[in-house]
Structures are given as C-alpha cells and as structure tokens.
Coordinates of C-alpha atoms and ligand atoms in Angstrom, one line a residue:
M23 CA 38.4 198.2 9.6
K24 CA 38.0 201.1 11.9
I25 CA 35.8 201.3 15.0
H26 CA 34.6 204.2 17.2
E27 CA 36.3 205.5 20.3
Y28 CA 33.6 204.2 22.6
Q29 CA 34.0 200.7 21.2
A30 CA 37.8 200.8 21.5
A31 CA 37.5 202.1 25.0
E32 CA 35.2 199.1 25.8
L33 CA 37.8 196.7 24.4
F34 CA 40.6 198.5 26.4
R35 CA 38.5 198.0 29.5
T36 CA 38.1 194.2 28.9
Y37 CA 41.9 194.0 28.6
G38 CA 42.5 195.8 31.9
L39 CA 43.4 199.2 30.6
P40 CA 42.3 202.2 32.7
V41 CA 39.7 204.2 30.8
P42 CA 37.3 206.9 32.1
E43 CA 33.7 206.1 32.8
G44 CA 31.6 206.9 29.7
Y45 CA 28.2 206.5 28.1
L46 CA 27.2 206.5 24.4
V47 CA 24.2 208.6 23.6
T48 CA 22.2 209.5 20.5
E49 CA 19.6 211.9 21.9
K50 CA 19.8 215.0 24.1
E51 CA 17.4 213.7 26.7
E52 CA 19.7 210.7 27.1
A53 CA 22.7 213.1 27.4
F54 CA 21.0 215.0 30.2
E55 CA 20.3 211.7 32.0
K56 CA 23.9 210.4 31.7
A57 CA 25.5 213.8 32.5
S58 CA 23.5 213.8 35.7
V59 CA 25.3 210.6 36.7
L60 CA 28.7 211.9 35.6
G61 CA 28.6 215.4 36.9
S62 CA 30.6 217.6 34.6
C63 CA 31.5 215.7 31.5
V64 CA 33.3 215.7 28.2
V65 CA 31.0 215.4 25.1
K66 CA 32.9 213.6 22.3
A67 CA 31.7 213.3 18.7
Q68 CA 31.9 209.6 17.6
V69 CA 33.2 209.6 14.0
H70 CA 35.9 207.5 12.4
S71 CA 38.5 210.2 12.6
G72 CA 41.0 211.8 14.9
G73 CA 41.6 215.5 15.2
R74 CA 38.1 216.0 16.6
G75 CA 39.3 218.2 19.5
K76 CA 40.6 220.9 17.2
A77 CA 37.5 220.7 15.0
G78 CA 35.0 221.3 17.8
G79 CA 34.2 217.6 18.3
V80 CA 35.3 217.4 21.9
K81 CA 33.7 219.8 24.4
V82 CA 33.4 220.1 28.2
A83 CA 30.0 220.5 29.8
K84 CA 29.7 221.7 33.3
T85 CA 26.1 220.8 33.9
P86 CA 23.6 218.2 32.5
E87 CA 21.8 221.1 30.7
E88 CA 25.0 222.1 29.0
A89 CA 25.7 218.5 28.1
A90 CA 22.3 218.2 26.5
A91 CA 22.7 221.4 24.6
I92 CA 26.2 220.5 23.3
T93 CA 24.9 217.0 22.3
E94 CA 22.0 218.5 20.4
E95 CA 24.4 220.9 18.6
M96 CA 26.8 218.1 17.7
L97 CA 24.3 215.5 16.5
G98 CA 23.7 215.7 12.8
K99 CA 26.5 218.2 12.4
C100 CA 29.2 217.6 9.7
L101 CA 32.5 217.5 11.5
V102 CA 35.5 218.5 9.3
T103 CA 38.8 217.4 10.8
K104 CA 42.3 217.2 9.4
Q105 CA 41.7 213.5 8.7
T106 CA 38.2 213.5 7.2
G107 CA 38.9 215.6 4.1
P108 CA 36.8 218.6 3.1
E109 CA 33.6 216.5 2.9
G110 CA 33.7 215.8 6.7
K111 CA 31.7 213.2 8.6
I112 CA 28.2 213.4 10.0
V113 CA 28.0 213.0 13.8
R114 CA 25.4 210.3 14.7
K115 CA 26.5 209.5 18.2
V116 CA 28.3 211.2 21.0
Y117 CA 30.3 209.7 23.9
L118 CA 30.0 211.3 27.3
T119 CA 33.0 210.7 29.6
E120 CA 33.9 211.9 33.0
V121 CA 36.1 215.0 33.1
V122 CA 39.7 214.3 34.1
S123 CA 42.2 216.8 35.5
V124 CA 45.2 216.3 33.4
E125 CA 48.7 216.8 34.6
K126 CA 50.6 215.5 31.6
E127 CA 49.8 214.0 28.2
Y128 CA 51.7 211.1 26.6
Y129 CA 51.4 209.2 23.3
L130 CA 51.3 205.4 23.1
S131 CA 50.7 203.0 20.2
V132 CA 51.2 199.5 19.0
T133 CA 51.5 198.7 15.4
T134 CA 53.1 196.3 12.9
D135 CA 56.6 197.0 11.7
N136 CA 56.2 196.0 8.0
E137 CA 60.0 195.5 7.6
S138 CA 60.5 192.9 10.4
G139 CA 56.9 191.5 10.5
N140 CA 57.0 192.1 14.2
L141 CA 55.2 194.6 16.4
V142 CA 56.5 197.9 17.5
I143 CA 55.5 199.9 20.5
I144 CA 55.8 203.7 20.0
V145 CA 55.9 206.0 23.0
S146 CA 56.4 209.8 23.3
E147 CA 56.1 212.6 25.8
A148 CA 54.5 214.7 23.0
G149 CA 51.0 213.4 23.7
G150 CA 47.9 215.1 22.5
T151 CA 49.7 216.4 19.4
E152 CA 49.6 215.2 15.9
I153 CA 52.1 212.4 16.2
E154 CA 52.9 212.3 12.4
E155 CA 54.2 215.9 12.6
T156 CA 56.3 215.2 15.7
A157 CA 57.7 212.1 14.0
K158 CA 58.7 214.1 11.0
L159 CA 60.1 217.2 12.8
Y160 CA 61.4 215.7 16.0
P161 CA 62.0 212.0 15.5
E162 CA 64.0 211.9 18.8
K163 CA 60.9 212.6 20.7
L164 CA 59.5 209.2 19.8
K165 CA 60.8 205.9 21.1
K166 CA 60.2 202.7 19.1
I167 CA 60.4 199.4 21.0
P168 CA 60.2 196.2 18.9
V169 CA 58.1 193.3 20.2
S170 CA 58.3 189.8 18.9
V171 CA 55.0 188.4 17.5
T172 CA 55.8 185.0 18.8
E173 CA 57.1 185.9 22.2
G174 CA 54.7 188.8 23.0
F175 CA 55.3 191.6 25.5
K176 CA 58.2 191.4 27.9
T177 CA 58.7 193.4 31.1
Y178 CA 62.0 194.9 30.0
Q179 CA 60.2 196.5 27.1
G180 CA 57.8 198.2 29.5
L181 CA 60.8 199.4 31.5
M182 CA 62.3 200.9 28.4
A183 CA 59.1 202.7 27.7
A184 CA 58.7 203.9 31.3
D185 CA 62.3 205.2 31.3
F186 CA 61.8 207.1 28.1
L187 CA 58.6 208.7 29.5
K188 CA 60.4 209.4 32.8
L189 CA 57.7 207.7 34.8
E190 CA 58.2 206.9 38.4
G191 CA 56.8 204.8 41.2
E192 CA 53.3 203.3 40.6
N193 CA 53.1 204.8 37.1
R194 CA 55.8 202.4 36.0
K195 CA 53.7 199.4 37.0
E196 CA 50.6 201.0 35.5
L197 CA 52.4 201.4 32.2
Q198 CA 53.5 197.7 32.3
Q199 CA 49.9 196.7 32.6
I200 CA 48.7 199.1 29.9
L201 CA 51.3 197.9 27.4
S202 CA 50.9 194.3 28.1
G203 CA 47.1 194.6 27.7
M204 CA 47.5 196.5 24.5
V205 CA 49.9 194.0 22.9
K206 CA 47.6 191.1 24.1
L207 CA 44.6 192.8 22.5
Y208 CA 46.5 193.6 19.4
L209 CA 47.6 190.0 18.8
E210 CA 44.4 188.3 19.9
K211 CA 42.1 190.5 17.8
D212 CA 44.4 190.9 14.8
A213 CA 44.6 194.7 15.1
S214 CA 46.7 196.8 12.7
L215 CA 46.9 199.8 15.0
A216 CA 46.1 200.4 18.7
E217 CA 46.7 204.0 19.8
I218 CA 46.2 206.0 22.9
N219 CA 46.6 209.7 22.3
P220 CA 46.6 211.1 24.9
L221 CA 47.5 208.7 27.7
V222 CA 47.5 211.0 30.7
R223 CA 48.8 211.3 34.2
T224 CA 46.0 212.7 36.2
E225 CA 46.4 215.3 38.9
E226 CA 45.7 212.4 41.3
G227 CA 48.8 210.8 39.9
A228 CA 47.3 207.8 37.9
L229 CA 47.7 206.9 34.3
L230 CA 44.5 207.0 32.2
C231 CA 43.6 206.4 28.5
L232 CA 41.8 209.6 27.5
D233 CA 41.4 208.5 23.9
A234 CA 41.1 205.1 22.3
K235 CA 41.7 204.0 18.7
I236 CA 41.9 200.5 17.2
N237 CA 42.1 199.5 13.6
F238 CA 41.7 195.9 12.5
D239 CA 43.2 193.8 9.7
D240 CA 40.3 193.2 7.3
N241 CA 41.9 189.9 6.1
A242 CA 41.5 188.5 9.6
L243 CA 38.0 189.7 10.3
F244 CA 36.6 186.3 9.3
R245 CA 37.9 184.8 12.6
H246 CA 36.5 187.7 14.8
P247 CA 32.7 187.9 14.4
E248 CA 32.6 189.9 17.6
I249 CA 34.8 192.6 16.0
T250 CA 33.0 192.5 12.7
A251 CA 29.8 193.2 14.7
L252 CA 31.4 196.6 15.7
R253 CA 31.4 197.7 12.0
D254 CA 29.5 201.0 11.5
V255 CA 28.6 201.2 7.8
D256 CA 27.5 204.8 8.2
E257 CA 31.1 205.7 8.5
E258 CA 32.2 204.0 5.3
D259 CA 32.2 205.1 1.7
P260 CA 28.8 203.7 0.6
K261 CA 30.3 202.5 -2.7
E262 CA 33.1 200.7 -1.0
Y263 CA 30.6 199.1 1.3
E264 CA 28.4 198.0 -1.6
A265 CA 31.5 196.6 -3.3
S266 CA 32.6 194.6 -0.2
K267 CA 29.2 192.8 -0.2
Y268 CA 30.0 191.4 -3.6
G269 CA 33.7 190.6 -2.7
L270 CA 34.9 193.3 -5.1
N271 CA 38.1 195.1 -4.4
Y272 CA 37.0 198.7 -4.8
I273 CA 38.5 202.0 -3.7
S274 CA 37.0 205.4 -4.6
L275 CA 39.4 207.9 -6.1
S276 CA 38.9 211.5 -7.2
G277 CA 39.2 211.2 -11.0
N278 CA 36.6 210.8 -13.8
I279 CA 37.5 207.5 -15.5
G280 CA 35.8 204.5 -14.1
C281 CA 37.9 201.3 -14.4
L282 CA 36.7 197.7 -14.4
V283 CA 39.7 195.4 -14.4
N284 CA 40.5 191.8 -13.3
G285 CA 43.5 191.4 -11.1
A286 CA 45.1 193.9 -8.7
G287 CA 48.3 194.1 -10.8
L288 CA 46.4 194.9 -14.0
A289 CA 44.2 197.4 -12.1
M290 CA 47.4 199.2 -10.9
A291 CA 48.8 199.2 -14.5
T292 CA 45.6 200.4 -15.9
M293 CA 45.5 203.4 -13.5
D294 CA 49.2 204.2 -14.4
E295 CA 48.3 204.0 -18.1
I296 CA 45.4 206.4 -17.6
K297 CA 47.6 208.8 -15.8
A298 CA 50.2 208.5 -18.5
M299 CA 47.6 209.5 -21.0
G300 CA 46.8 212.6 -19.0
G301 CA 43.6 211.3 -17.3
T302 CA 42.7 210.4 -13.7
P303 CA 41.0 207.2 -12.6
A304 CA 37.7 207.5 -10.6
N305 CA 38.4 204.3 -8.8
F306 CA 40.4 201.1 -8.3
L307 CA 38.2 198.2 -9.1
D308 CA 39.4 194.6 -9.3
V309 CA 36.6 192.1 -10.0
G310 CA 39.0 189.3 -9.2
G311 CA 39.9 186.1 -11.0
S312 CA 36.7 184.2 -10.6
A313 CA 34.0 186.8 -11.0
T314 CA 30.5 185.7 -11.9
K315 CA 28.1 187.6 -14.1
E316 CA 26.4 188.9 -11.0
K317 CA 29.6 190.2 -9.6
V318 CA 30.5 192.0 -12.9
T319 CA 27.0 193.4 -13.0
A320 CA 27.4 194.8 -9.5
A321 CA 30.8 196.3 -10.4
F322 CA 29.4 198.0 -13.5
R323 CA 26.5 199.3 -11.5
L324 CA 28.9 200.9 -9.1
L325 CA 30.7 202.7 -11.9
T326 CA 27.6 204.1 -13.5
A327 CA 26.2 205.2 -10.2
D328 CA 29.3 207.3 -9.5
E329 CA 28.5 210.9 -10.6
K330 CA 32.2 211.7 -11.1
V331 CA 32.6 209.1 -13.8
E332 CA 32.6 210.5 -17.4
A333 CA 33.9 207.4 -19.2
I334 CA 34.3 203.8 -18.4
F335 CA 37.2 201.7 -19.3
V336 CA 36.8 197.9 -19.1
N337 CA 40.2 196.3 -19.3
I338 CA 40.2 192.5 -19.1
F339 CA 43.0 190.0 -19.6
G340 CA 41.1 186.7 -19.5
G341 CA 42.9 183.9 -17.8
I342 CA 40.8 182.1 -15.3
M343 CA 38.3 184.9 -15.9
H344 CA 36.5 184.4 -19.1
C345 CA 36.0 187.4 -21.4
D346 CA 32.5 186.3 -22.3
T347 CA 31.5 186.4 -18.6
I348 CA 32.6 190.0 -18.4
A349 CA 30.7 190.8 -21.6
E350 CA 27.5 189.2 -20.2
G351 CA 27.9 191.2 -16.9
V352 CA 28.4 194.4 -18.8
T353 CA 25.3 193.9 -21.0
A354 CA 23.2 192.8 -18.1
A355 CA 24.2 195.9 -16.1
V356 CA 23.5 198.2 -19.0
A357 CA 20.1 196.6 -19.6
E358 CA 19.4 197.3 -15.9
T359 CA 20.7 200.8 -15.6
G360 CA 21.0 202.1 -19.2
L361 CA 24.3 203.6 -20.4
T362 CA 24.8 207.3 -21.0
L363 CA 28.5 207.2 -20.5
P364 CA 31.2 206.4 -23.1
L365 CA 32.4 202.9 -22.8
V366 CA 35.8 201.7 -23.9
V367 CA 36.4 197.9 -23.8
R368 CA 39.6 196.0 -24.2
L369 CA 39.2 192.2 -24.1
E370 CA 42.1 189.9 -24.4
G371 CA 42.8 186.2 -23.6
T372 CA 40.4 183.4 -22.8
N373 CA 37.1 183.6 -24.8
A374 CA 38.0 187.1 -26.0
E375 CA 36.3 186.5 -29.3
E376 CA 33.1 185.2 -27.7
G377 CA 33.1 188.3 -25.4
K378 CA 33.4 190.7 -28.3
Q379 CA 30.6 188.9 -30.1
I380 CA 28.3 189.3 -27.1
L381 CA 29.0 193.0 -26.9
K382 CA 28.5 193.4 -30.6
A383 CA 25.2 191.5 -30.6
S384 CA 24.0 193.7 -27.7
G385 CA 23.9 196.8 -30.0
L386 CA 25.7 198.9 -27.3
K387 CA 27.8 201.8 -28.4
I388 CA 31.2 200.6 -27.5
T389 CA 34.6 201.8 -28.4
A390 CA 36.9 198.8 -28.9
A391 CA 40.5 199.0 -27.9
D392 CA 43.4 197.1 -29.4
D393 CA 45.5 197.0 -26.2
M394 CA 45.8 198.6 -22.8
A395 CA 47.5 201.8 -23.9
D396 CA 45.1 202.2 -26.8
G397 CA 42.2 201.7 -24.4
A398 CA 43.5 204.2 -21.8
R399 CA 44.1 206.8 -24.5
K400 CA 40.6 206.3 -25.9
A401 CA 39.0 206.4 -22.4
V402 CA 40.8 209.7 -21.7
D403 CA 39.7 211.2 -25.0
E404 CA 36.1 210.1 -24.6
A405 CA 35.9 211.4 -21.0
R406 CA 37.2 214.8 -22.2
A407 CA 34.7 214.9 -25.0
F408 CA 31.9 213.9 -22.6
H409 CA 32.9 216.5 -20.1
Q410 CA 32.9 219.2 -22.8
A411 CA 29.5 218.2 -24.1
K412 CA 28.1 218.2 -20.5
K413 CA 29.5 221.6 -19.9
G414 CA 28.2 222.9 -23.2
G415 CA 24.7 221.7 -22.2
A416 CA 24.5 219.1 -25.0
L417 CA 23.9 216.3 -22.4
Ligands
GDP520 P1 40.9 213.7 19.1 O1 41.2 215.2 18.9 O2 40.0 213.2 18.0 O3 42.2 212.9 19.1 O4 40.2 213.5 20.4 P2 40.7 213.3 21.9 O5 39.8 212.2 22.6 O6 42.1 213.0 22.0 O7 40.4 214.6 22.6 C1 41.1 215.8 22.2 C2 41.8 216.5 23.4 O8 40.8 216.9 24.4 C3 42.7 215.6 24.1 O9 44.0 215.5 23.5 C4 42.8 216.2 25.5 O10 43.8 217.1 25.6 C5 41.4 216.8 25.7 N1 40.6 216.1 26.6 C6 39.7 215.1 26.4 N2 39.1 214.7 27.5 C7 39.6 215.4 28.5 C8 39.4 215.5 29.9 O11 38.6 214.8 30.5 N3 40.1 216.4 30.6 C9 41.0 217.3 30.0 N4 41.7 218.1 30.7 N5 41.2 217.2 28.7 C10 40.5 216.3 27.9
MN521 MN1 43.2 211.9 20.5

C-alpha cells in the first residue's frame, strides 16, 4: 500500500526525523491562510507518484496570494508524471511546506533485500535525481549497506553511510538519527520501502527530509489498523479496490481478454497461454481456492464492467474449489448484468460435470473448451471476432 507524502512526513516526524513544517490543504482559502503562517512556501501536489517536480506538481509561492493561486490551479488538475503513465493522476490535495534553502541534495532509502531477506540502506550523493537511472548508469554512485532484520540498525552502518556521503561534524550525528529512525519505522510498521529523495543539507548546515515516501507490505496491514487508515482509495485503480473488498487477487492489465481463474499459478499459466495464442490478457484474476458464489459473482461483474474486455475466459481447475460453485457464480452474475461478450469456459476437476450442467441449463451462449490451450485459443479468436464486429458497427 502506498501513502501520500504528507502522511509519510508525519510518520517520519513521530520517529524523530527532521521534516519541514507543512500543512495539508484542499481549498485555496485554506492555502492562503496556511501560507500566511509559513511565509513563502512550496506547494506540492499530493498524488501517489514521484516525479512531481518535473511535471509541475511542486511549485514555490512567494506570497499567500500566489500560494492560493497555485493551489487553485493544481487542485482538480491531472498530473502526468514519469511514474503515473499517460492517464496521470487527479490532484485532490496539496501540501504546503516551508521553503528551504538547499545547499546539497542526497538520496536515502531503506528497503528489503529479497536475496538475503534482510534490509538494505541505500545512500547516494546523487539526490533529487531519478535514482533508478543513476543505479543503472553509475552504480558506483550508490552505496548499499545491509542491515540485519533481527539486530536492527547499528552505529557503524550509519558511519559507513556518513563516510560515503562525505558528511562532517553534526551532520554525521544527524544522519545516525535519521537512519536509525527510518529502520525502526520500517520494521515496526512492516514497510516495504522508505525513501527520502532528496534529503538535503540546508544553507544553515542541517540535514532535512524534503520529500517522504513509504510503501507498506499489504500482507502485514492486518496488524496495523493505524496504517490501513491512511489508505486513499481515490489513488487506487477502482477495479482493484473493488476486488480487494471481496478478497480477490486482481490486477488490471492492458489487453482485451478477461480471465477468471482459480489459483495464482493457473492464472499465470492462463495468461502465458493467451499470449502464446497471440492475445493479451485484460487482467490477472485469481478467485482463490475457497471462493463462494458471491465472490465469483463479484469477479465476473468486474470483468464485464471493464470496457477493454472483448472476450471472457473462465479457466477453472476444481480442487478445493468446486466447478458447480463457479458455474453458479457465472450464471448469477450474468442474470444481474447481462452478457454481451463472448464467454469461453473450461471446467475441469471437482464437480466439473455438475458445473457444465448448470451452465447448459442456464441457456447462456457459452463456448466450451476441452483444455486450457483450447480455451485460450478460442478466447483469442472470439475476442478478435468481437472486435471486428464492434469496429464494423454490427454491435
Ligand atoms: P518529486 O519530484 O515527486 O520527487 O517531489 P519532491 O518533493 O522531491 O520535490 C521535487 C524537487 O523540488 C526536489 O527534488 C527539490 O529539489 C525541490 N524542492 C522541494 N522543496 C524545496 C524547497 O523547500 N527548497 C528548494 N530549494 N527546493 C525544493
Ligand atoms: Mn522526490
């Protein structure tokens, strides 16, 4: 799960990290008021994306009037950054922070090293830039410092980081405090990434976190209601959010074949098979091993509501999941929403015959598939035919 910069900054604050004074605002009048407190300020669009600076989502205002004007212009605007994709993200909130005179920018992050299962601190003098680019082109500009999950942060790790960043005097102590706070936060809140880009040395000589980003491990959210409360559903794919309410594993993709599958492995294999047949999946959807009729209905509703979808492929291998439950879910969903799309179904395993009977009795126009490859091929063909008919104005 992602959160906004203003929320991450607040968490940083509670862990003793130095962050600029800031206020969240959603109206220009409020912006005028807060900017009057701050003096000149930075107006920052709050969207779940980095790269805002280059996209016009971070602007300096010299007066409260200017802050109000910039806020008005940003609110409701669609911000397209390198990370949002071409569809961009609507700005619904802005964060006003005090202006800081920057002497030097650094990069700092804590993440999980998947190979060792431990944490890794990454520091660089190339702050403020796109770190992925730097990592690719100039890997020597990044220093990775492993941190044990069981032992936590150690002073020597902070010293290594300070040496690499060529910090001196008080800044070395400040970095110790920032890193130890970051690691503590990361571990206590089950984060998957904590990033400060840029961490700056101000002209007054102090270190300050000018940006704040924290991602959390979804699988650990159940034990952090205070983090779950920070969720902003406006920032999420509406279909993925709807799916999460039913406990469905759903990810939107760009293709036109909607897939309803049980089991993550089978879902992956189905997507591969569709690709192999020359098609592209519209989604990854795993209804899980113990899906109920309601869950299947919700899943099917998601597929039919997706405008990209031009054919649906239901590919079920019944184990714990019974094929008749799937069939009931499909017929219930169709009764509710109607079905204008081609539907290809492959049922195999537990209660497959019962499932096929239910679908047959429903009178739905279904293309039956003998196996997964056959189903994928038929779905690709049907989607192509549907697309042609749609283009030709027959539908
Ligand atoms: P991002 O582009 O989404 O990563 O947003 P940031 O919060 O990192 O802001 C973009 C850039 O604006 C930063 O890299 C800084 O260089 C600059 N910036 C933000 N706040 C200030 C500030 O108070 N003073 C100065 N000088 N630069 C700032
Ligand atoms: Mn940044």
